[in-house]
Amino acid sequence: MGNLELTTACEFLNQGKLVAYPTEAVWGFGCDPYIEEAVHRILEIKQRPVGKGLILVAAGLTQIAELTKDLSVDQLDF
């Protein structure tokens, strides 16, 4: 991915849009996890119930601290 594509992807994420990216086997969808509408769009596209959750990719635990602050110790045990 070149600088232009990376800049465009970042702009899309900041605007609440989705991005598609390759993984080992299939294409994945990404969004800003702090934009609830974007997360719900991914759930809708994947036809996935809200209660089933999604995978969150982060550089480290500090990056997702705000998203995990209300989880129990059992929920954080991974």
Tab-separated table of N, CA and C in Angstrom:
chain	number	residue	atom	x	y	z
A	1	MET	N	0.860	-1.173	0.000
A	1	MET	CA	0.000	0.000	0.000
A	1	MET	C	0.899	1.227	0.000
A	2	GLY	N	0.646	2.121	-0.931
A	2	GLY	CA	1.416	3.349	-1.018
A	2	GLY	C	0.871	4.427	-0.095
A	3	ASN	N	1.588	5.532	-0.031
A	3	ASN	CA	1.182	6.638	0.841
A	3	ASN	C	-0.193	7.183	0.488
A	4	LEU	N	-0.497	7.295	-0.808
A	4	LEU	CA	-1.796	7.830	-1.225
A	4	LEU	C	-2.930	6.922	-0.753
A	5	GLU	N	-2.754	5.609	-0.935
A	5	GLU	CA	-3.789	4.666	-0.510
A	5	GLU	C	-3.958	4.683	1.013
A	6	LEU	N	-2.855	4.766	1.730
A	6	LEU	CA	-2.926	4.811	3.190
A	6	LEU	C	-3.612	6.088	3.664
A	7	THR	N	-3.282	7.207	3.042
A	7	THR	CA	-3.916	8.481	3.389
A	7	THR	C	-5.412	8.425	3.108
A	8	THR	N	-5.784	7.867	1.970
A	8	THR	CA	-7.197	7.743	1.606
A	8	THR	C	-7.932	6.844	2.599
A	9	ALA	N	-7.324	5.720	2.963
A	9	ALA	CA	-7.952	4.815	3.933
A	9	ALA	C	-8.153	5.518	5.273
A	10	CYS	N	-7.162	6.275	5.717
A	10	CYS	CA	-7.284	7.018	6.984
A	10	CYS	C	-8.394	8.058	6.906
A	11	GLU	N	-8.498	8.742	5.776
A	11	GLU	CA	-9.572	9.724	5.597
A	11	GLU	C	-10.934	9.041	5.661
A	12	PHE	N	-11.059	7.891	5.001
A	12	PHE	CA	-12.314	7.141	5.035
A	12	PHE	C	-12.674	6.760	6.469
A	13	LEU	N	-11.713	6.233	7.211
A	13	LEU	CA	-11.971	5.825	8.592
A	13	LEU	C	-12.396	7.010	9.446
A	14	ASN	N	-11.733	8.132	9.281
A	14	ASN	CA	-12.073	9.335	10.049
A	14	ASN	C	-13.467	9.859	9.716
A	15	GLN	N	-13.956	9.547	8.510
A	15	GLN	CA	-15.286	9.981	8.079
A	15	GLN	C	-16.369	8.961	8.443
A	16	GLY	N	-15.983	7.893	9.130
A	16	GLY	CA	-16.956	6.869	9.502
A	16	GLY	C	-17.238	5.871	8.399
A	17	LYS	N	-16.424	5.882	7.360
A	17	LYS	CA	-16.607	4.935	6.261
A	17	LYS	C	-15.882	3.632	6.580
A	18	LEU	N	-16.186	2.607	5.804
A	18	LEU	CA	-15.542	1.309	5.957
A	18	LEU	C	-14.402	1.174	4.967
A	19	VAL	N	-13.432	0.342	5.319
A	19	VAL	CA	-12.371	-0.025	4.394
A	19	VAL	C	-12.339	-1.550	4.308
A	20	ALA	N	-11.891	-2.064	3.189
A	20	ALA	CA	-11.706	-3.502	3.013
A	20	ALA	C	-10.211	-3.753	2.887
A	21	TYR	N	-9.757	-4.842	3.488
A	21	TYR	CA	-8.329	-5.149	3.461
A	21	TYR	C	-8.144	-6.664	3.409
A	22	PRO	N	-7.064	-7.112	2.775
A	22	PRO	CA	-6.831	-8.553	2.679
A	22	PRO	C	-6.296	-9.120	3.996
A	23	THR	N	-6.759	-10.326	4.333
A	23	THR	CA	-6.211	-11.073	5.464
A	23	THR	C	-5.582	-12.343	4.889
A	24	GLU	N	-5.242	-13.299	5.738
A	24	GLU	CA	-4.595	-14.517	5.247
A	24	GLU	C	-5.460	-15.278	4.247
A	25	ALA	N	-6.771	-15.298	4.474
A	25	ALA	CA	-7.634	-16.137	3.644
A	25	ALA	C	-8.758	-15.385	2.942
A	26	VAL	N	-9.266	-14.331	3.553
A	26	VAL	CA	-10.416	-13.616	3.002
A	26	VAL	C	-10.195	-12.116	3.146
A	27	TRP	N	-11.094	-11.348	2.584
A	27	TRP	CA	-11.052	-9.900	2.781
A	27	TRP	C	-11.741	-9.554	4.089
A	28	GLY	N	-11.185	-8.592	4.805
A	28	GLY	CA	-11.776	-8.128	6.050
A	28	GLY	C	-12.343	-6.731	5.880
A	29	PHE	N	-13.243	-6.358	6.770
A	29	PHE	CA	-13.789	-5.000	6.800
A	29	PHE	C	-13.246	-4.304	8.034
A	30	GLY	N	-12.952	-3.033	7.888
A	30	GLY	CA	-12.466	-2.255	9.011
A	30	GLY	C	-13.201	-0.939	9.120
A	31	CYS	N	-13.219	-0.403	10.347
A	31	CYS	CA	-13.828	0.893	10.601
A	31	CYS	C	-13.226	1.462	11.878
A	32	ASP	N	-13.563	2.697	12.169
A	32	ASP	CA	-13.173	3.303	13.434
A	32	ASP	C	-14.086	2.710	14.506
A	33	PRO	N	-13.548	1.972	15.480
A	33	PRO	CA	-14.408	1.322	16.468
A	33	PRO	C	-15.133	2.301	17.387
A	34	TYR	N	-14.736	3.562	17.351
A	34	TYR	CA	-15.396	4.577	18.169
A	34	TYR	C	-16.597	5.204	17.458
A	35	ILE	N	-16.824	4.827	16.198
A	35	ILE	CA	-17.974	5.331	15.444
A	35	ILE	C	-18.997	4.199	15.359
A	36	GLU	N	-19.978	4.263	16.245
A	36	GLU	CA	-20.946	3.174	16.404
A	36	GLU	C	-21.673	2.846	15.101
A	37	GLU	N	-22.030	3.861	14.336
A	37	GLU	CA	-22.737	3.633	13.069
A	37	GLU	C	-21.887	2.792	12.115
A	38	ALA	N	-20.594	3.032	12.082
A	38	ALA	CA	-19.703	2.267	11.208
A	38	ALA	C	-19.628	0.807	11.663
A	39	VAL	N	-19.549	0.589	12.964
A	39	VAL	CA	-19.516	-0.776	13.499
A	39	VAL	C	-20.807	-1.502	13.132
A	40	HIS	N	-21.936	-0.832	13.255
A	40	HIS	CA	-23.221	-1.455	12.907
A	40	HIS	C	-23.311	-1.753	11.412
A	41	ARG	N	-22.674	-0.946	10.578
A	41	ARG	CA	-22.658	-1.240	9.131
A	41	ARG	C	-21.909	-2.537	8.861
A	42	ILE	N	-20.790	-2.732	9.561
A	42	ILE	CA	-20.052	-3.988	9.382
A	42	ILE	C	-20.911	-5.168	9.828
A	43	LEU	N	-21.570	-5.041	10.970
A	43	LEU	CA	-22.443	-6.116	11.447
A	43	LEU	C	-23.547	-6.412	10.436
A	44	GLU	N	-24.098	-5.372	9.845
A	44	GLU	CA	-25.160	-5.548	8.843
A	44	GLU	C	-24.624	-6.257	7.602
A	45	ILE	N	-23.477	-5.826	7.109
A	45	ILE	CA	-22.885	-6.450	5.918
A	45	ILE	C	-22.602	-7.925	6.170
A	46	LYS	N	-22.066	-8.226	7.342
A	46	LYS	CA	-21.717	-9.604	7.683
A	46	LYS	C	-22.924	-10.415	8.148
A	47	GLN	N	-24.089	-9.742	8.286
A	47	GLN	CA	-25.297	-10.380	8.806
A	47	GLN	C	-24.988	-11.069	10.136
A	48	ARG	N	-24.329	-10.317	11.003
A	48	ARG	CA	-23.864	-10.828	12.293
A	48	ARG	C	-24.637	-10.155	13.423
A	49	PRO	N	-25.184	-10.928	14.362
A	49	PRO	CA	-25.895	-10.332	15.494
A	49	PRO	C	-24.953	-9.485	16.358
A	50	VAL	N	-25.467	-8.413	16.915
A	50	VAL	CA	-24.664	-7.522	17.755
A	50	VAL	C	-24.031	-8.292	18.911
A	51	GLY	N	-24.768	-9.200	19.514
A	51	GLY	CA	-24.271	-9.940	20.665
A	51	GLY	C	-23.125	-10.882	20.374
A	52	LYS	N	-22.907	-11.192	19.106
A	52	LYS	CA	-21.829	-12.111	18.750
A	52	LYS	C	-20.476	-11.411	18.704
A	53	GLY	N	-20.479	-10.096	18.556
A	53	GLY	CA	-19.236	-9.333	18.596
A	53	GLY	C	-18.425	-9.389	17.312
A	54	LEU	N	-17.307	-8.701	17.350
A	54	LEU	CA	-16.385	-8.636	16.220
A	54	LEU	C	-14.954	-8.747	16.735
A	55	ILE	N	-14.033	-9.022	15.858
A	55	ILE	CA	-12.615	-9.025	16.201
A	55	ILE	C	-12.111	-7.593	16.138
A	56	LEU	N	-11.362	-7.196	17.142
A	56	LEU	CA	-10.777	-5.856	17.180
A	56	LEU	C	-9.265	-5.992	17.110
A	57	VAL	N	-8.661	-5.408	16.091
A	57	VAL	CA	-7.213	-5.438	15.927
A	57	VAL	C	-6.654	-4.125	16.445
A	58	ALA	N	-5.663	-4.206	17.338
A	58	ALA	CA	-5.064	-3.008	17.922
A	58	ALA	C	-3.565	-3.225	18.098
A	59	ALA	N	-2.830	-2.132	18.181
A	59	ALA	CA	-1.383	-2.207	18.372
A	59	ALA	C	-1.029	-2.674	19.780
A	60	GLY	N	-1.906	-2.430	20.734
A	60	GLY	CA	-1.652	-2.822	22.118
A	60	GLY	C	-2.865	-2.552	22.977
A	61	LEU	N	-2.815	-3.002	24.223
A	61	LEU	CA	-3.959	-2.842	25.119
A	61	LEU	C	-4.281	-1.388	25.406
A	62	THR	N	-3.272	-0.534	25.451
A	62	THR	CA	-3.552	0.878	25.727
A	62	THR	C	-4.387	1.505	24.624
A	63	GLN	N	-4.260	0.997	23.413
A	63	GLN	CA	-5.020	1.539	22.292
A	63	GLN	C	-6.514	1.247	22.433
A	64	ILE	N	-6.861	0.201	23.139
A	64	ILE	CA	-8.274	-0.168	23.281
A	64	ILE	C	-8.784	-0.014	24.714
A	65	ALA	N	-8.024	0.642	25.561
A	65	ALA	CA	-8.392	0.780	26.977
A	65	ALA	C	-9.791	1.366	27.149
A	66	GLU	N	-10.125	2.396	26.392
A	66	GLU	CA	-11.440	3.036	26.517
A	66	GLU	C	-12.561	2.072	26.137
A	67	LEU	N	-12.308	1.216	25.162
A	67	LEU	CA	-13.329	0.276	24.701
A	67	LEU	C	-13.518	-0.893	25.656
A	68	THR	N	-12.529	-1.173	26.489
A	68	THR	CA	-12.592	-2.348	27.356
A	68	THR	C	-12.784	-2.008	28.832
A	69	LYS	N	-12.945	-0.741	29.158
A	69	LYS	CA	-12.992	-0.331	30.569
A	69	LYS	C	-14.166	-0.927	31.343
A	70	ASP	N	-15.254	-1.271	30.681
A	70	ASP	CA	-16.433	-1.801	31.369
A	70	ASP	C	-16.509	-3.326	31.362
A	71	LEU	N	-15.475	-3.988	30.843
A	71	LEU	CA	-15.488	-5.449	30.789
A	71	LEU	C	-15.021	-6.045	32.111
A	72	SER	N	-15.553	-7.207	32.439
A	72	SER	CA	-15.154	-7.903	33.663
A	72	SER	C	-13.797	-8.573	33.461
A	73	VAL	N	-13.207	-9.039	34.559
A	73	VAL	CA	-11.932	-9.756	34.487
A	73	VAL	C	-12.087	-11.002	33.623
A	74	ASP	N	-13.214	-11.704	33.771
A	74	ASP	CA	-13.457	-12.899	32.963
A	74	ASP	C	-13.528	-12.571	31.477
A	75	GLN	N	-14.137	-11.452	31.137
A	75	GLN	CA	-14.242	-11.056	29.735
A	75	GLN	C	-12.882	-10.662	29.167
A	76	LEU	N	-12.004	-10.164	30.006
A	76	LEU	CA	-10.676	-9.744	29.553
A	76	LEU	C	-9.669	-10.885	29.547
A	77	ASP	N	-10.032	-12.038	30.081
A	77	ASP	CA	-9.120	-13.181	30.154
A	77	ASP	C	-9.061	-13.874	28.806
A	78	PHE	N	-8.050	-13.542	28.038
A	78	PHE	CA	-7.927	-14.141	26.710
A	78	PHE	C	-6.579	-14.694	26.482
